[in-house]
CSV table of N, CA and C in Angstrom, one decimal:
chain,number,residue,atom,x,y,z
A,1,UNK,N,-96.5,60.3,21.5
A,1,UNK,CA,-97.0,61.5,20.7
A,1,UNK,C,-95.7,62.0,20.4
A,2,UNK,N,-96.0,62.8,19.1
A,2,UNK,CA,-94.5,63.7,18.5
A,2,UNK,C,-94.7,65.2,19.2
A,3,UNK,N,-93.6,65.3,19.4
A,3,UNK,CA,-93.9,67.3,20.2
A,3,UNK,C,-94.0,67.9,19.0
A,4,UNK,N,-94.8,69.0,19.2
A,4,UNK,CA,-94.8,69.8,18.1
A,4,UNK,C,-93.9,71.1,18.3
A,5,UNK,N,-93.4,71.7,17.5
A,5,UNK,CA,-92.3,72.8,17.8
A,5,UNK,C,-92.8,74.0,16.8
A,6,UNK,N,-92.6,75.1,17.3
A,6,UNK,CA,-92.7,76.3,16.5
A,6,UNK,C,-91.5,76.6,16.2
A,7,UNK,N,-90.9,77.4,15.3
A,7,UNK,CA,-89.9,77.8,15.1
A,7,UNK,C,-90.2,79.1,14.1
A,8,UNK,N,-89.3,80.3,14.6
A,8,UNK,CA,-89.5,81.4,13.6
A,8,UNK,C,-88.0,82.1,13.7
A,9,UNK,N,-87.7,82.6,12.7
A,9,UNK,CA,-86.2,83.5,13.0
A,9,UNK,C,-86.8,85.1,12.9
A,10,UNK,N,-86.0,85.6,12.8
A,10,UNK,CA,-86.1,87.5,13.3
A,10,UNK,C,-84.6,87.8,12.5
A,11,UNK,N,-85.2,89.4,11.8
A,11,UNK,CA,-84.3,89.7,10.9
A,11,UNK,C,-84.2,91.3,11.2
A,12,UNK,N,-83.3,92.2,11.0
A,12,UNK,CA,-83.5,93.5,11.1
A,12,UNK,C,-84.4,94.2,10.6
A,13,UNK,N,-85.6,94.8,11.4
A,13,UNK,CA,-86.2,95.7,10.6
A,13,UNK,C,-86.2,96.8,10.0
A,14,UNK,N,-84.8,97.2,10.0
A,14,UNK,CA,-84.7,98.7,9.5
A,14,UNK,C,-84.0,98.4,7.9
A,15,UNK,N,-84.4,99.2,7.3
A,15,UNK,CA,-83.8,99.0,5.8
A,15,UNK,C,-82.0,99.5,6.1
A,16,UNK,N,-81.1,98.2,6.0
A,16,UNK,CA,-79.6,98.4,6.0
A,16,UNK,C,-79.1,97.6,5.0
A,17,UNK,N,-78.1,98.3,4.9
A,17,UNK,CA,-77.2,97.8,3.6
A,17,UNK,C,-77.0,95.9,3.7
A,18,UNK,N,-77.2,95.6,2.6
A,18,UNK,CA,-77.2,94.2,2.5
A,18,UNK,C,-78.1,93.3,3.1
A,19,UNK,N,-79.0,93.8,3.8
A,19,UNK,CA,-80.4,93.0,4.3
A,19,UNK,C,-80.4,91.8,3.6
A,20,UNK,N,-80.9,92.0,2.2
A,20,UNK,CA,-80.9,90.6,1.4
A,20,UNK,C,-80.0,89.6,2.0
A,21,UNK,N,-78.8,90.0,1.4
A,21,UNK,CA,-77.9,88.6,2.3
A,21,UNK,C,-78.0,88.4,3.7
A,22,UNK,N,-78.2,89.1,5.0
A,22,UNK,CA,-78.3,88.9,5.6
A,22,UNK,C,-79.6,88.3,6.1
A,23,UNK,N,-80.6,88.4,5.3
A,23,UNK,CA,-82.3,87.3,5.6
A,23,UNK,C,-81.6,85.8,4.9
A,24,UNK,N,-80.8,85.6,3.8
A,24,UNK,CA,-80.2,84.6,2.9
A,24,UNK,C,-79.8,83.9,4.0
A,25,UNK,N,-79.0,84.3,5.0
A,25,UNK,CA,-78.1,83.9,5.8
A,25,UNK,C,-78.3,83.5,6.8
A,26,UNK,N,-79.8,84.1,7.5
A,26,UNK,CA,-80.4,83.7,8.7
A,26,UNK,C,-81.6,82.6,8.3
A,27,UNK,N,-82.0,82.5,6.8
A,27,UNK,CA,-82.9,81.5,6.5
A,27,UNK,C,-81.7,80.2,6.1
A,28,UNK,N,-80.8,80.1,5.8
A,28,UNK,CA,-79.6,78.9,5.8
A,28,UNK,C,-79.8,78.6,7.5
A,29,UNK,N,-79.4,79.4,8.4
A,29,UNK,CA,-79.4,79.0,9.7
A,29,UNK,C,-80.6,78.4,10.1
A,30,UNK,N,-82.0,79.0,9.5
A,30,UNK,CA,-83.2,77.9,10.2
A,30,UNK,C,-82.9,77.4,9.6
A,31,UNK,N,-82.9,76.8,8.2
A,31,UNK,CA,-83.5,75.6,7.3
A,31,UNK,C,-82.5,74.4,7.9
A,32,UNK,N,-81.0,74.8,8.5
A,32,UNK,CA,-80.0,73.7,9.4
A,32,UNK,C,-80.9,73.3,10.7
A,33,UNK,N,-81.5,74.0,11.2
A,33,UNK,CA,-81.8,73.5,12.4
A,33,UNK,C,-83.3,73.0,12.3
A,34,UNK,N,-83.7,73.1,11.3
A,34,UNK,CA,-85.4,72.2,10.9
A,34,UNK,C,-84.7,71.0,10.3
A,35,UNK,N,-83.9,71.1,9.7
A,35,UNK,CA,-83.1,69.8,9.1
A,35,UNK,C,-82.5,68.6,10.2
A,36,UNK,N,-82.2,69.4,11.5
A,36,UNK,CA,-81.9,68.8,12.8
A,36,UNK,C,-83.2,68.2,13.8
A,37,UNK,N,-84.4,69.0,13.5
A,37,UNK,CA,-85.4,68.7,14.3
A,37,UNK,C,-86.0,67.5,13.3
A,38,UNK,N,-85.8,67.7,11.9
A,38,UNK,CA,-87.0,66.7,11.3
A,38,UNK,C,-86.0,65.2,11.6
A,39,UNK,N,-84.7,65.2,11.7
A,39,UNK,CA,-84.1,64.1,11.9
A,39,UNK,C,-84.2,63.6,13.1
A,40,UNK,N,-85.0,64.4,14.1
A,40,UNK,CA,-85.2,63.8,15.6
A,40,UNK,C,-86.7,63.6,15.7
A,41,UNK,N,-87.3,63.7,14.3
A,41,UNK,CA,-88.9,63.0,14.0
A,41,UNK,C,-89.6,64.3,15.0
A,42,UNK,N,-89.2,65.3,15.3
A,42,UNK,CA,-90.1,66.1,15.7
A,42,UNK,C,-91.1,66.7,14.6
A,43,UNK,N,-92.4,67.1,14.9
A,43,UNK,CA,-93.6,68.2,14.4
A,43,UNK,C,-92.8,69.5,14.3
A,44,UNK,N,-93.0,70.2,13.1
A,44,UNK,CA,-92.5,71.7,13.4
A,44,UNK,C,-93.5,72.8,12.6
A,45,UNK,N,-94.0,73.4,12.9
A,45,UNK,CA,-94.5,74.5,12.4
A,45,UNK,C,-93.5,75.7,12.1
A,46,UNK,N,-93.7,76.1,11.0
A,46,UNK,CA,-92.8,77.2,10.4
A,46,UNK,C,-93.6,78.4,9.6
A,47,UNK,N,-94.0,79.4,10.4
A,47,UNK,CA,-95.1,80.3,9.6
A,47,UNK,C,-94.3,80.8,8.6
A,48,UNK,N,-93.2,81.1,8.5
A,48,UNK,CA,-92.2,82.1,7.5
A,48,UNK,C,-91.2,81.2,7.1
A,49,UNK,N,-91.0,80.3,6.1
A,49,UNK,CA,-90.1,79.6,6.0
A,49,UNK,C,-89.1,80.3,4.6
A,50,UNK,N,-89.9,81.3,4.3
A,50,UNK,CA,-89.2,81.8,3.3
A,50,UNK,C,-88.5,83.4,3.5
A,51,UNK,N,-88.6,83.6,5.0
A,51,UNK,CA,-89.0,85.2,5.3
A,51,UNK,C,-88.4,85.3,6.7
A,52,UNK,N,-88.2,86.4,7.3
A,52,UNK,CA,-87.8,86.5,8.5
A,52,UNK,C,-88.9,87.4,9.4
A,53,UNK,N,-89.0,87.2,10.3
A,53,UNK,CA,-89.9,87.9,11.1
A,53,UNK,C,-89.1,89.9,11.3
A,54,UNK,N,-90.0,90.5,10.6
A,54,UNK,CA,-89.7,91.6,10.9
A,54,UNK,C,-90.3,92.8,11.6
A,55,UNK,N,-91.9,92.4,11.2
A,55,UNK,CA,-92.9,93.4,11.9
A,55,UNK,C,-93.9,92.2,13.1
A,56,UNK,N,-94.6,93.7,13.8
A,56,UNK,CA,-95.6,93.0,14.4
A,56,UNK,C,-96.6,92.2,13.9
A,57,UNK,N,-97.0,92.5,12.7
A,57,UNK,CA,-97.8,92.0,12.1
A,57,UNK,C,-97.6,90.3,11.9
A,58,UNK,N,-96.0,90.1,12.0
A,58,UNK,CA,-96.0,88.8,11.1
A,58,UNK,C,-96.2,88.2,12.6
A,59,UNK,N,-95.6,88.8,13.9
A,59,UNK,CA,-95.7,87.9,14.6
A,59,UNK,C,-96.9,87.5,15.2
A,60,UNK,N,-98.2,88.4,15.2
A,60,UNK,CA,-99.3,88.1,15.3
A,60,UNK,C,-99.8,86.6,14.6
A,61,UNK,N,-99.4,86.9,12.8
A,61,UNK,CA,-99.9,85.6,11.9
A,61,UNK,C,-99.3,84.1,12.4
A,62,UNK,N,-97.8,84.5,12.7
A,62,UNK,CA,-96.8,83.5,13.4
A,62,UNK,C,-97.5,83.0,15.0
A,63,UNK,N,-98.2,83.8,15.3
A,63,UNK,CA,-99.0,83.4,16.8
A,63,UNK,C,-100.2,82.6,16.2
A,64,UNK,N,-101.0,83.0,15.5
A,64,UNK,CA,-102.1,82.5,14.9
A,64,UNK,C,-102.0,81.0,14.4
A,65,UNK,N,-100.5,80.6,13.8
A,65,UNK,CA,-99.9,79.4,13.2
A,65,UNK,C,-100.2,78.6,13.9
A,66,UNK,N,-99.1,79.3,15.6
A,66,UNK,CA,-98.8,78.3,16.5
A,66,UNK,C,-100.0,77.5,17.5
A,67,UNK,N,-101.1,78.4,17.1
A,67,UNK,CA,-102.2,78.1,18.1
A,67,UNK,C,-102.7,77.5,17.5
A,68,UNK,N,-103.0,77.1,16.1
A,68,UNK,CA,-103.8,76.3,15.4
A,68,UNK,C,-103.2,74.6,15.6
A,69,UNK,N,-101.9,74.9,15.4
A,69,UNK,CA,-101.1,73.9,15.6
A,69,UNK,C,-100.8,73.3,16.7
A,70,UNK,N,-101.0,73.7,18.3
A,70,UNK,CA,-101.1,73.6,19.5
A,70,UNK,C,-99.5,73.2,19.6
A,71,UNK,N,-98.8,74.1,19.7
A,71,UNK,CA,-97.7,73.8,19.9
A,71,UNK,C,-97.2,73.4,21.5
A,72,UNK,N,-95.9,72.7,21.4
A,72,UNK,CA,-95.8,72.5,22.8
A,72,UNK,C,-94.3,73.2,23.7
A,73,UNK,N,-93.7,73.4,22.5
A,73,UNK,CA,-92.2,74.6,22.6
A,73,UNK,C,-92.4,75.6,21.0
A,74,UNK,N,-91.3,76.5,21.7
A,74,UNK,CA,-90.9,77.7,20.7
A,74,UNK,C,-90.0,77.9,20.7
A,75,UNK,N,-89.2,78.0,19.3
A,75,UNK,CA,-87.8,78.1,19.3
A,75,UNK,C,-87.6,79.5,18.4
A,76,UNK,N,-87.0,80.5,18.8
A,76,UNK,CA,-86.6,81.7,18.4
A,76,UNK,C,-85.2,81.5,17.7
A,77,UNK,N,-84.9,81.8,16.4
A,77,UNK,CA,-83.8,81.8,15.7
A,77,UNK,C,-83.5,83.5,15.9
A,78,UNK,N,-82.1,83.1,16.3
A,78,UNK,CA,-81.2,84.8,17.1
A,78,UNK,C,-80.0,85.0,16.2
A,79,UNK,N,-80.3,85.0,14.6
A,79,UNK,CA,-79.1,84.7,14.1
A,79,UNK,C,-78.5,85.7,13.8
A,80,UNK,N,-79.3,87.0,14.0
A,80,UNK,CA,-78.4,88.2,13.2
A,80,UNK,C,-79.5,89.4,14.4
A,81,UNK,N,-79.1,90.4,14.2
A,81,UNK,CA,-79.4,91.5,15.2
A,81,UNK,C,-80.9,91.6,14.6
A,82,UNK,N,-82.3,92.1,15.2
A,82,UNK,CA,-83.4,92.3,15.4
A,82,UNK,C,-83.7,93.3,16.7
A,83,UNK,N,-84.9,93.5,16.3
A,83,UNK,CA,-85.4,94.4,17.3
A,83,UNK,C,-86.2,93.6,18.5
A,84,UNK,N,-85.6,93.3,19.8
A,84,UNK,CA,-85.6,92.2,20.4
A,84,UNK,C,-87.1,92.3,21.2
A,85,UNK,N,-87.8,93.2,21.1
A,85,UNK,CA,-89.3,93.2,21.2
A,85,UNK,C,-90.3,92.4,20.3
A,86,UNK,N,-89.9,92.3,19.2
A,86,UNK,CA,-90.4,90.9,18.4
A,86,UNK,C,-90.9,90.0,18.8
A,87,UNK,N,-89.4,89.0,19.3
A,87,UNK,CA,-88.9,88.1,19.8
A,87,UNK,C,-89.8,87.9,21.3
A,88,UNK,N,-89.9,88.8,22.5
A,88,UNK,CA,-90.7,88.8,23.2
A,88,UNK,C,-91.8,88.9,23.3
A,89,UNK,N,-92.4,89.4,22.5
A,89,UNK,CA,-93.8,89.5,22.5
A,89,UNK,C,-94.2,88.2,21.8
A,90,UNK,N,-93.3,87.1,20.7
A,90,UNK,CA,-93.7,86.1,20.3
A,90,UNK,C,-93.6,85.1,21.6
A,91,UNK,N,-92.7,85.3,22.1
A,91,UNK,CA,-93.0,84.3,23.2
A,91,UNK,C,-93.7,84.8,24.9
A,92,UNK,N,-94.1,85.5,25.1
A,92,UNK,CA,-95.1,86.1,25.7
A,92,UNK,C,-96.2,85.4,25.2
A,93,UNK,N,-96.7,85.7,24.2
A,93,UNK,CA,-97.8,85.9,23.9
A,93,UNK,C,-98.2,84.2,23.5
A,94,UNK,N,-97.3,83.5,23.2
A,94,UNK,CA,-96.7,81.9,22.4
A,94,UNK,C,-97.4,80.9,24.2
A,95,UNK,N,-96.7,81.6,25.4
A,95,UNK,CA,-96.8,81.0,26.3
A,95,UNK,C,-96.9,79.4,26.5
A,96,UNK,N,-95.7,79.0,25.9
A,96,UNK,CA,-94.8,78.0,25.9
A,96,UNK,C,-93.7,77.8,26.4
A,97,UNK,N,-93.0,76.8,26.4
A,97,UNK,CA,-91.4,76.4,26.8
A,97,UNK,C,-90.7,77.1,25.8
A,98,UNK,N,-89.7,77.8,25.6
A,98,UNK,CA,-88.9,78.9,24.7
A,98,UNK,C,-87.1,78.5,24.8
A,99,UNK,N,-86.8,78.4,23.5
A,99,UNK,CA,-85.8,78.2,23.4
A,99,UNK,C,-85.1,79.1,22.2
A,100,UNK,N,-84.0,79.8,22.7
A,100,UNK,CA,-83.5,80.9,21.9
A,100,UNK,C,-82.2,80.1,21.6
A,101,UNK,N,-82.0,80.8,20.1
A,101,UNK,CA,-80.6,79.5,19.3
A,101,UNK,C,-80.1,80.4,18.6
A,102,UNK,N,-78.7,80.1,18.4
A,102,UNK,CA,-78.2,81.1,17.3
A,102,UNK,C,-76.5,80.1,17.0
A,103,UNK,N,-75.9,80.9,15.9
A,103,UNK,CA,-74.6,80.8,15.9
A,103,UNK,C,-73.8,81.7,16.5
A,104,UNK,N,-72.4,81.1,16.5
A,104,UNK,CA,-71.4,81.6,16.8
A,104,UNK,C,-70.6,82.4,15.7
A,105,UNK,N,-71.0,82.0,14.8
A,105,UNK,CA,-70.6,82.9,13.7
A,105,UNK,C,-70.4,84.5,13.7
A,106,UNK,N,-69.6,85.0,13.8
A,106,UNK,CA,-69.0,86.3,14.0
A,106,UNK,C,-69.5,87.2,13.0
A,107,UNK,N,-69.5,86.8,11.7
A,107,UNK,CA,-70.0,87.4,10.9
A,107,UNK,C,-72.2,87.9,11.3
A,108,UNK,N,-72.4,86.9,12.0
A,108,UNK,CA,-73.8,86.9,12.3
A,108,UNK,C,-74.4,87.7,13.4
A,109,UNK,N,-73.3,87.8,14.3
A,109,UNK,CA,-73.3,88.3,15.7
A,109,UNK,C,-74.8,88.0,16.1
A,110,UNK,N,-74.9,86.4,16.0
A,110,UNK,CA,-76.4,86.0,17.1
A,110,UNK,C,-75.8,86.0,18.3
A,111,UNK,N,-75.0,86.1,18.8
A,111,UNK,CA,-74.6,86.2,20.1
A,111,UNK,C,-75.2,87.1,20.7
A,112,UNK,N,-75.3,88.4,20.3
A,112,UNK,CA,-75.1,89.4,21.0
A,112,UNK,C,-77.1,89.5,20.8
A,113,UNK,N,-77.2,89.0,19.2
A,113,UNK,CA,-78.6,89.1,19.4
A,113,UNK,C,-79.3,88.7,20.6
A,114,UNK,N,-79.0,87.0,20.7
A,114,UNK,CA,-79.4,85.9,21.6
A,114,UNK,C,-79.5,86.7,23.4
A,115,UNK,N,-78.7,87.4,23.3
A,115,UNK,CA,-78.0,88.0,24.6
A,115,UNK,C,-79.1,89.2,24.6
A,116,UNK,N,-79.3,90.0,23.9
A,116,UNK,CA,-80.3,91.2,24.2
A,116,UNK,C,-82.0,90.6,23.9
A,117,UNK,N,-82.0,89.4,23.2
A,117,UNK,CA,-83.3,88.8,23.6
A,117,UNK,C,-83.6,88.2,24.8
A,118,UNK,N,-82.5,87.6,25.0
A,118,UNK,CA,-82.6,86.7,26.7
A,118,UNK,C,-82.8,88.3,28.0
A,119,UNK,N,-81.9,88.8,27.5
A,119,UNK,CA,-82.2,90.2,28.7
A,119,UNK,C,-83.7,90.6,28.4
A,120,UNK,N,-83.9,90.4,27.4
A,120,UNK,CA,-85.1,91.2,27.6
A,120,UNK,C,-86.7,90.6,27.8
A,121,UNK,N,-86.1,89.0,27.9
A,121,UNK,CA,-87.2,87.9,28.4
A,121,UNK,C,-87.2,88.2,29.8
A,122,UNK,N,-85.9,88.2,30.3
A,122,UNK,CA,-85.9,88.3,31.8
A,122,UNK,C,-85.9,89.7,32.5
A,123,UNK,N,-86.2,90.2,31.4
A,123,UNK,CA,-86.8,91.9,32.0
A,123,UNK,C,-88.2,92.1,32.3
A,124,UNK,N,-89.1,91.3,30.9
A,124,UNK,CA,-90.4,91.9,31.1
A,124,UNK,C,-90.9,90.6,31.6
A,125,UNK,N,-90.2,89.4,32.1
A,125,UNK,CA,-91.0,87.8,32.1
A,125,UNK,C,-92.1,88.0,32.7
A,126,UNK,N,-93.0,88.3,31.5
A,126,UNK,CA,-94.3,87.9,31.4
A,126,UNK,C,-95.2,86.6,31.9
A,127,UNK,N,-94.2,85.7,31.7
A,127,UNK,CA,-94.9,84.2,32.2
A,127,UNK,C,-93.5,83.3,32.5
A,128,UNK,N,-93.9,82.6,32.8
A,128,UNK,CA,-92.4,81.4,33.7
A,128,UNK,C,-91.6,81.0,32.5
A,129,UNK,N,-92.1,81.1,31.1
A,129,UNK,CA,-91.4,80.3,30.1
A,129,UNK,C,-90.6,81.6,29.8
A,130,UNK,N,-90.7,82.7,29.8
A,130,UNK,CA,-89.9,84.0,29.3
A,130,UNK,C,-88.9,84.0,30.0
A,131,UNK,N,-88.6,83.8,32.1
A,131,UNK,CA,-87.8,84.0,32.5
A,131,UNK,C,-86.9,82.7,32.6
A,132,UNK,N,-87.6,81.7,32.7
A,132,UNK,CA,-86.9,80.4,32.4
A,132,UNK,C,-86.6,79.7,31.3
A,133,UNK,N,-86.3,80.5,30.1
A,133,UNK,CA,-86.2,80.0,29.0
A,133,UNK,C,-84.7,79.6,28.7
A,134,UNK,N,-84.4,78.9,28.0
A,134,UNK,CA,-83.5,77.9,27.4
A,134,UNK,C,-82.4,78.6,26.4
A,135,UNK,N,-81.5,78.9,26.5
A,135,UNK,CA,-80.3,79.2,25.2
A,135,UNK,C,-79.1,78.3,24.7
A,136,UNK,N,-79.2,77.9,23.4
A,136,UNK,CA,-78.3,76.9,22.8
A,136,UNK,C,-77.6,77.9,21.5
A,137,UNK,N,-75.9,77.5,21.6
A,137,UNK,CA,-75.3,78.0,20.4
A,137,UNK,C,-74.8,77.0,19.7
A,138,UNK,N,-75.0,77.2,18.6
A,138,UNK,CA,-74.6,76.3,17.6
A,138,UNK,C,-74.9,74.7,17.5
A,139,UNK,N,-75.2,73.8,18.6
A,139,UNK,CA,-75.9,72.9,18.8
A,139,UNK,C,-77.1,72.5,18.6
A,140,UNK,N,-77.3,72.3,17.3
A,140,UNK,CA,-78.8,72.0,16.7
A,140,UNK,C,-79.3,70.7,17.2
A,141,UNK,N,-78.5,69.8,17.0
A,141,UNK,CA,-78.9,68.5,18.0
A,141,UNK,C,-79.2,68.3,19.1
A,142,UNK,N,-78.4,69.0,20.1
A,142,UNK,CA,-79.2,69.4,21.4
A,142,UNK,C,-79.9,70.1,21.4
A,143,UNK,N,-80.6,71.4,20.4
A,143,UNK,CA,-82.1,71.8,20.3
A,143,UNK,C,-83.2,70.6,20.1
A,144,UNK,N,-83.0,69.9,19.3
A,144,UNK,CA,-84.0,69.2,19.1
A,144,UNK,C,-83.7,68.2,20.0
A,145,UNK,N,-83.2,67.9,21.3
A,145,UNK,CA,-83.1,67.1,22.1
A,145,UNK,C,-84.0,67.7,23.1
A,146,UNK,N,-83.6,69.3,23.2
A,146,UNK,CA,-84.2,70.2,24.5
A,146,UNK,C,-85.9,70.2,23.7
A,147,UNK,N,-86.5,70.0,22.5
A,147,UNK,CA,-87.3,70.2,21.9
A,147,UNK,C,-88.4,69.1,22.3
A,148,UNK,N,-87.4,67.7,22.1
A,148,UNK,CA,-87.9,66.4,22.4
A,148,UNK,C,-88.5,66.4,23.7
A,149,UNK,N,-87.4,66.8,24.7
A,149,UNK,CA,-87.8,66.6,26.5
A,149,UNK,C,-88.9,67.4,26.3
A,150,UNK,N,-89.0,68.8,26.2
A,150,UNK,CA,-90.2,69.9,26.6
A,150,UNK,C,-91.4,69.3,25.8
A,151,UNK,N,-91.4,68.9,24.6
A,151,UNK,CA,-92.5,68.7,24.7
A,151,UNK,C,-93.5,67.3,25.1
A,152,UNK,N,-92.3,66.0,25.8
A,152,UNK,CA,-92.9,65.3,26.3
A,152,UNK,C,-93.7,66.0,27.8
A,153,UNK,N,-92.6,66.5,28.4
A,153,UNK,CA,-93.2,67.2,29.6
A,153,UNK,C,-94.6,68.0,29.4
A,154,UNK,N,-94.5,68.6,28.3
A,154,UNK,CA,-95.7,69.4,28.2
A,154,UNK,C,-97.0,68.5,27.6
A,155,UNK,N,-96.3,67.4,27.2
A,155,UNK,CA,-97.6,66.3,26.8
A,155,UNK,C,-98.3,65.8,28.3
A,156,UNK,N,-97.1,65.8,29.0
A,156,UNK,CA,-97.9,65.1,30.4
A,156,UNK,C,-98.7,66.0,31.1
A,157,UNK,N,-98.2,67.4,30.9
A,157,UNK,CA,-98.8,68.7,31.7
A,157,UNK,C,-100.2,68.6,31.3
A,158,UNK,N,-100.3,68.5,29.9
A,158,UNK,CA,-101.8,68.9,29.5
A,158,UNK,C,-102.7,67.4,29.3
A,159,UNK,N,-102.2,66.3,29.9
A,159,UNK,CA,-103.2,64.9,30.2
A,159,UNK,C,-103.7,64.8,31.7
A,160,UNK,N,-104.8,64.3,31.7
A,160,UNK,CA,-105.5,63.7,33.0
A,160,UNK,C,-105.3,62.8,33.5
A,161,UNK,N,-104.9,62.3,34.6
A,161,UNK,CA,-104.6,61.1,35.2
A,161,UNK,C,-106.2,60.5,35.6
């Protein structure tokens, strides 16, 4: 069984200077992690390959696609600042293991975003997956390994003996 992973990236919902450039960089990071996942032979569900999530309506649309794809895990791209609650709602409602990823590129401020989203997930902890989420910085090969391992565990969990 090939693990199925949902991937979404978030961006600043405000109208800030340079938002187009920010979104281009966010999507470049997302493409980079998708390449690592494809190289690891993972099935990937990406509701927004050409844009980042900035609104609740997009969260709902992504969740519908994740449910249809029956994902085993969820990867949240924390590349640049966003409203943490967009990511929190996505993680809560998907109710599958969650990985937060970012780069250490200081221009993107992903580590601050990852910290804020991670802390928010701990604060609301709607399920064990939110409370026990994983975090990876820069190492997309490790993210693919995480997704493969989580997919295997989830596949076993869903099967009956």
